[in-house]
Amino acid sequence: MPGHTENEITVAAPLDLVWDITNDLENWPQLFSEYASVEVLERKGDTTTFRLTMHPDDNGKVWSWVSERTPDRASRTVRARRVETGPFQHMNIHWEYTEVPGGTRMHWRQDFAMKPDAPVDDEWMTDNINRNSKVQLALIRDKIEQRDRERRTTAPAAG
């Protein structure tokens, strides 16, 4: 049975700031703790094709793959998919941003299936993604909220 995850967090910051920071691909290694580097391979219209490389895992293996990502600011959504699927048959990710009282809710939905010869199955990967998404979402929230506090304290006073 294919894997499906949904994770979300509310960030106490304006939607525009959350959108801008989370869609700045070149800055992802500073935003996510798991990514060592991002290499943009192509930009065509609103779609960016890029290579993500992770930090070495516990066994010293470095995972890397190519994805494409298409943000749609008008609908406050992003659609992404792995182009180089590695151990996945497919991996599709949908991000949604919603203004809520006190900030912005960011929702991640991932739909995927592991290849039959992958080292882990769909159930294992579902648990892994759910566990890791909570960590990454909290880091992202904390970094954006810190940036928002800094931005507000350095903004010139009105009047």
PDB file of C-alpha atoms in Angstrom:
ATOM      1  CA  MET A   1       0.000   0.000   0.000  1.00  0.00           C
ATOM      2  CA  PRO A   2       1.534   3.369  -0.988  1.00  0.00           C
ATOM      3  CA  GLY A   3       2.711   5.736   1.725  1.00  0.00           C
ATOM      4  CA  HIS A   4       0.924   8.934   2.649  1.00  0.00           C
ATOM      5  CA  THR A   5       1.881  11.507   5.273  1.00  0.00           C
ATOM      6  CA  GLU A   6       0.417  14.814   6.379  1.00  0.00           C
ATOM      7  CA  ASN A   7       2.231  17.131   8.764  1.00  0.00           C
ATOM      8  CA  GLU A   8       1.729  20.778   9.646  1.00  0.00           C
ATOM      9  CA  ILE A   9       2.841  23.553  11.920  1.00  0.00           C
ATOM     10  CA  THR A  10       1.785  27.116  12.636  1.00  0.00           C
ATOM     11  CA  VAL A  11       4.504  29.730  12.328  1.00  0.00           C
ATOM     12  CA  ALA A  12       3.979  33.004  14.238  1.00  0.00           C
ATOM     13  CA  ALA A  13       5.006  35.106  11.233  1.00  0.00           C
ATOM     14  CA  PRO A  14       3.328  36.689   8.195  1.00  0.00           C
ATOM     15  CA  LEU A  15       2.530  34.437   5.247  1.00  0.00           C
ATOM     16  CA  ASP A  16       4.751  36.438   2.870  1.00  0.00           C
ATOM     17  CA  LEU A  17       7.782  35.911   5.099  1.00  0.00           C
ATOM     18  CA  VAL A  18       7.077  32.186   5.556  1.00  0.00           C
ATOM     19  CA  TRP A  19       6.561  31.824   1.795  1.00  0.00           C
ATOM     20  CA  ASP A  20       9.730  33.714   0.875  1.00  0.00           C
ATOM     21  CA  ILE A  21      11.988  31.846   3.297  1.00  0.00           C
ATOM     22  CA  THR A  22      10.666  28.345   2.591  1.00  0.00           C
ATOM     23  CA  ASN A  23      10.783  28.854  -1.175  1.00  0.00           C
ATOM     24  CA  ASP A  24      14.372  30.149  -1.222  1.00  0.00           C
ATOM     25  CA  LEU A  25      15.858  26.846  -2.382  1.00  0.00           C
ATOM     26  CA  GLU A  26      19.474  28.006  -2.282  1.00  0.00           C
ATOM     27  CA  ASN A  27      19.040  28.693   1.460  1.00  0.00           C
ATOM     28  CA  TRP A  28      17.602  25.253   2.317  1.00  0.00           C
ATOM     29  CA  PRO A  29      20.868  23.952   3.852  1.00  0.00           C
ATOM     30  CA  GLN A  30      20.531  26.754   6.441  1.00  0.00           C
ATOM     31  CA  LEU A  31      16.800  26.100   6.918  1.00  0.00           C
ATOM     32  CA  PHE A  32      16.684  22.278   7.079  1.00  0.00           C
ATOM     33  CA  SER A  33      19.127  20.379   9.287  1.00  0.00           C
ATOM     34  CA  GLU A  34      19.215  17.359   6.954  1.00  0.00           C
ATOM     35  CA  TYR A  35      20.425  19.019   3.736  1.00  0.00           C
ATOM     36  CA  ALA A  36      24.127  19.546   3.099  1.00  0.00           C
ATOM     37  CA  SER A  37      23.669  21.268  -0.271  1.00  0.00           C
ATOM     38  CA  VAL A  38      21.258  22.349  -2.985  1.00  0.00           C
ATOM     39  CA  GLU A  39      22.315  22.733  -6.601  1.00  0.00           C
ATOM     40  CA  VAL A  40      19.864  24.440  -8.966  1.00  0.00           C
ATOM     41  CA  LEU A  41      20.036  22.631 -12.313  1.00  0.00           C
ATOM     42  CA  GLU A  42      17.373  24.457 -14.316  1.00  0.00           C
ATOM     43  CA  ARG A  43      14.694  27.109 -13.996  1.00  0.00           C
ATOM     44  CA  LYS A  44      11.879  26.969 -16.534  1.00  0.00           C
ATOM     45  CA  GLY A  45       8.943  29.279 -15.865  1.00  0.00           C
ATOM     46  CA  ASP A  46       7.931  28.774 -12.229  1.00  0.00           C
ATOM     47  CA  THR A  47       9.497  25.294 -12.051  1.00  0.00           C
ATOM     48  CA  THR A  48      12.952  24.706 -10.629  1.00  0.00           C
ATOM     49  CA  THR A  49      14.846  21.439 -11.087  1.00  0.00           C
ATOM     50  CA  PHE A  50      17.478  20.941  -8.407  1.00  0.00           C
ATOM     51  CA  ARG A  51      19.735  18.398  -6.723  1.00  0.00           C
ATOM     52  CA  LEU A  52      19.424  17.917  -2.962  1.00  0.00           C
ATOM     53  CA  THR A  53      22.265  16.266  -1.065  1.00  0.00           C
ATOM     54  CA  MET A  54      21.843  15.173   2.531  1.00  0.00           C
ATOM     55  CA  HIS A  55      24.411  15.026   5.288  1.00  0.00           C
ATOM     56  CA  PRO A  56      25.867  11.502   5.693  1.00  0.00           C
ATOM     57  CA  ASP A  57      23.557   9.094   7.519  1.00  0.00           C
ATOM     58  CA  ASP A  58      24.578   6.983  10.538  1.00  0.00           C
ATOM     59  CA  ASN A  59      26.342   4.546   8.183  1.00  0.00           C
ATOM     60  CA  GLY A  60      28.221   7.320   6.366  1.00  0.00           C
ATOM     61  CA  LYS A  61      26.055   7.064   3.209  1.00  0.00           C
ATOM     62  CA  VAL A  62      25.280  10.333   1.445  1.00  0.00           C
ATOM     63  CA  TRP A  63      21.837  10.393  -0.203  1.00  0.00           C
ATOM     64  CA  SER A  64      21.262  12.705  -3.169  1.00  0.00           C
ATOM     65  CA  TRP A  65      18.485  13.086  -5.724  1.00  0.00           C
ATOM     66  CA  VAL A  66      16.999  15.460  -8.281  1.00  0.00           C
ATOM     67  CA  SER A  67      13.581  17.019  -7.695  1.00  0.00           C
ATOM     68  CA  GLU A  68      11.449  19.594  -9.384  1.00  0.00           C
ATOM     69  CA  ARG A  69       9.375  22.149  -7.537  1.00  0.00           C
ATOM     70  CA  THR A  70       6.669  24.513  -8.780  1.00  0.00           C
ATOM     71  CA  PRO A  71       5.400  27.191  -6.400  1.00  0.00           C
ATOM     72  CA  ASP A  72       2.087  28.935  -7.093  1.00  0.00           C
ATOM     73  CA  ARG A  73       1.944  32.038  -4.928  1.00  0.00           C
ATOM     74  CA  ALA A  74      -1.623  32.873  -5.997  1.00  0.00           C
ATOM     75  CA  SER A  75      -2.969  29.572  -4.600  1.00  0.00           C
ATOM     76  CA  ARG A  76      -0.364  29.494  -1.792  1.00  0.00           C
ATOM     77  CA  THR A  77       0.682  25.989  -2.788  1.00  0.00           C
ATOM     78  CA  VAL A  78       3.802  24.233  -3.997  1.00  0.00           C
ATOM     79  CA  ARG A  79       3.936  20.962  -5.892  1.00  0.00           C
ATOM     80  CA  ALA A  80       7.158  18.972  -5.957  1.00  0.00           C
ATOM     81  CA  ARG A  81       8.240  15.561  -7.137  1.00  0.00           C
ATOM     82  CA  ARG A  82      11.386  13.523  -7.312  1.00  0.00           C
ATOM     83  CA  VAL A  83      12.775  13.241 -10.826  1.00  0.00           C
ATOM     84  CA  GLU A  84      15.540  10.854  -9.759  1.00  0.00           C
ATOM     85  CA  THR A  85      13.480   8.606  -7.553  1.00  0.00           C
ATOM     86  CA  GLY A  86      16.227   6.446  -6.010  1.00  0.00           C
ATOM     87  CA  PRO A  87      14.530   3.850  -3.752  1.00  0.00           C
ATOM     88  CA  PHE A  88      11.083   5.391  -4.410  1.00  0.00           C
ATOM     89  CA  GLN A  89       8.744   4.351  -7.218  1.00  0.00           C
ATOM     90  CA  HIS A  90       7.444   7.893  -6.888  1.00  0.00           C
ATOM     91  CA  MET A  91       7.530  10.754  -4.383  1.00  0.00           C
ATOM     92  CA  ASN A  92       5.134  13.686  -4.673  1.00  0.00           C
ATOM     93  CA  ILE A  93       4.991  16.522  -2.170  1.00  0.00           C
ATOM     94  CA  HIS A  94       2.327  19.203  -1.801  1.00  0.00           C
ATOM     95  CA  TRP A  95       2.862  22.248   0.433  1.00  0.00           C
ATOM     96  CA  GLU A  96      -0.034  24.494   1.464  1.00  0.00           C
ATOM     97  CA  TYR A  97       0.233  27.842   3.243  1.00  0.00           C
ATOM     98  CA  THR A  98      -2.769  29.302   5.086  1.00  0.00           C
ATOM     99  CA  GLU A  99      -3.082  32.561   7.004  1.00  0.00           C
ATOM    100  CA  VAL A 100      -4.429  31.795  10.470  1.00  0.00           C
ATOM    101  CA  PRO A 101      -4.859  33.927  13.607  1.00  0.00           C
ATOM    102  CA  GLY A 102      -1.360  34.576  14.895  1.00  0.00           C
ATOM    103  CA  GLY A 103       0.549  33.515  11.806  1.00  0.00           C
ATOM    104  CA  THR A 104       0.789  31.032   8.968  1.00  0.00           C
ATOM    105  CA  ARG A 105      -0.059  27.340   8.915  1.00  0.00           C
ATOM    106  CA  MET A 106       2.263  25.312   6.704  1.00  0.00           C
ATOM    107  CA  HIS A 107       0.953  21.872   5.703  1.00  0.00           C
ATOM    108  CA  TRP A 108       3.026  19.169   3.995  1.00  0.00           C
ATOM    109  CA  ARG A 109       1.452  16.184   2.232  1.00  0.00           C
ATOM    110  CA  GLN A 110       3.677  13.456   0.817  1.00  0.00           C
ATOM    111  CA  ASP A 111       2.474  10.590  -1.361  1.00  0.00           C
ATOM    112  CA  PHE A 112       4.979   7.928  -2.298  1.00  0.00           C
ATOM    113  CA  ALA A 113       5.713   4.262  -2.838  1.00  0.00           C
ATOM    114  CA  MET A 114       8.957   2.411  -2.288  1.00  0.00           C
ATOM    115  CA  LYS A 115      10.406   0.173  -4.999  1.00  0.00           C
ATOM    116  CA  PRO A 116      10.141  -3.565  -4.290  1.00  0.00           C
ATOM    117  CA  ASP A 117      13.946  -3.812  -3.934  1.00  0.00           C
ATOM    118  CA  ALA A 118      14.270  -0.726  -1.695  1.00  0.00           C
ATOM    119  CA  PRO A 119      16.010  -1.283   1.653  1.00  0.00           C
ATOM    120  CA  VAL A 120      12.815  -0.245   3.506  1.00  0.00           C
ATOM    121  CA  ASP A 121       9.071  -0.610   2.869  1.00  0.00           C
ATOM    122  CA  ASP A 122       6.249   1.954   2.649  1.00  0.00           C
ATOM    123  CA  GLU A 123       5.303   1.533   6.312  1.00  0.00           C
ATOM    124  CA  TRP A 124       8.875   2.142   7.526  1.00  0.00           C
ATOM    125  CA  MET A 125       9.244   5.198   5.279  1.00  0.00           C
ATOM    126  CA  THR A 126       5.879   6.600   6.410  1.00  0.00           C
ATOM    127  CA  ASP A 127       7.016   6.427  10.039  1.00  0.00           C
ATOM    128  CA  ASN A 128      10.404   7.911   9.147  1.00  0.00           C
ATOM    129  CA  ILE A 129       8.898  10.829   7.202  1.00  0.00           C
ATOM    130  CA  ASN A 130       6.366  11.559   9.952  1.00  0.00           C
ATOM    131  CA  ARG A 131       9.087  11.544  12.616  1.00  0.00           C
ATOM    132  CA  ASN A 132      11.508  13.675  10.589  1.00  0.00           C
ATOM    133  CA  SER A 133       8.854  16.117   9.347  1.00  0.00           C
ATOM    134  CA  LYS A 134       8.012  17.086  12.928  1.00  0.00           C
ATOM    135  CA  VAL A 135      11.694  17.852  13.600  1.00  0.00           C
ATOM    136  CA  GLN A 136      12.176  19.824  10.374  1.00  0.00           C
ATOM    137  CA  LEU A 137       8.912  21.770  10.729  1.00  0.00           C
ATOM    138  CA  ALA A 138       9.841  22.816  14.277  1.00  0.00           C
ATOM    139  CA  LEU A 139      13.309  23.953  13.126  1.00  0.00           C
ATOM    140  CA  ILE A 140      11.806  25.910  10.247  1.00  0.00           C
ATOM    141  CA  ARG A 141       9.224  27.512  12.547  1.00  0.00           C
ATOM    142  CA  ASP A 142      11.876  28.548  15.053  1.00  0.00           C
ATOM    143  CA  LYS A 143      14.171  30.014  12.379  1.00  0.00           C
ATOM    144  CA  ILE A 144      11.384  31.968  10.668  1.00  0.00           C
ATOM    145  CA  GLU A 145      10.003  33.279  13.951  1.00  0.00           C
ATOM    146  CA  GLN A 146      13.512  34.421  14.926  1.00  0.00           C
ATOM    147  CA  ARG A 147      13.928  36.147  11.560  1.00  0.00           C
ATOM    148  CA  ASP A 148      10.536  37.837  12.021  1.00  0.00           C
ATOM    149  CA  ARG A 149      11.507  39.093  15.510  1.00  0.00           C
ATOM    150  CA  GLU A 150      14.804  40.457  14.151  1.00  0.00           C
ATOM    151  CA  ARG A 151      13.016  42.092  11.231  1.00  0.00           C
ATOM    152  CA  ARG A 152      10.503  43.803  13.516  1.00  0.00           C
ATOM    153  CA  THR A 153      13.135  45.069  15.969  1.00  0.00           C
ATOM    154  CA  THR A 154      15.309  46.558  13.211  1.00  0.00           C
ATOM    155  CA  ALA A 155      12.448  48.091  11.203  1.00  0.00           C
ATOM    156  CA  PRO A 156      12.369  51.893  11.329  1.00  0.00           C
ATOM    157  CA  ALA A 157       9.684  53.348  13.561  1.00  0.00           C
ATOM    158  CA  ALA A 158       6.642  54.697  11.756  1.00  0.00           C
ATOM    159  CA  GLY A 159       5.733  58.341  12.040  1.00  0.00           C
TER     160      GLY A 159
END
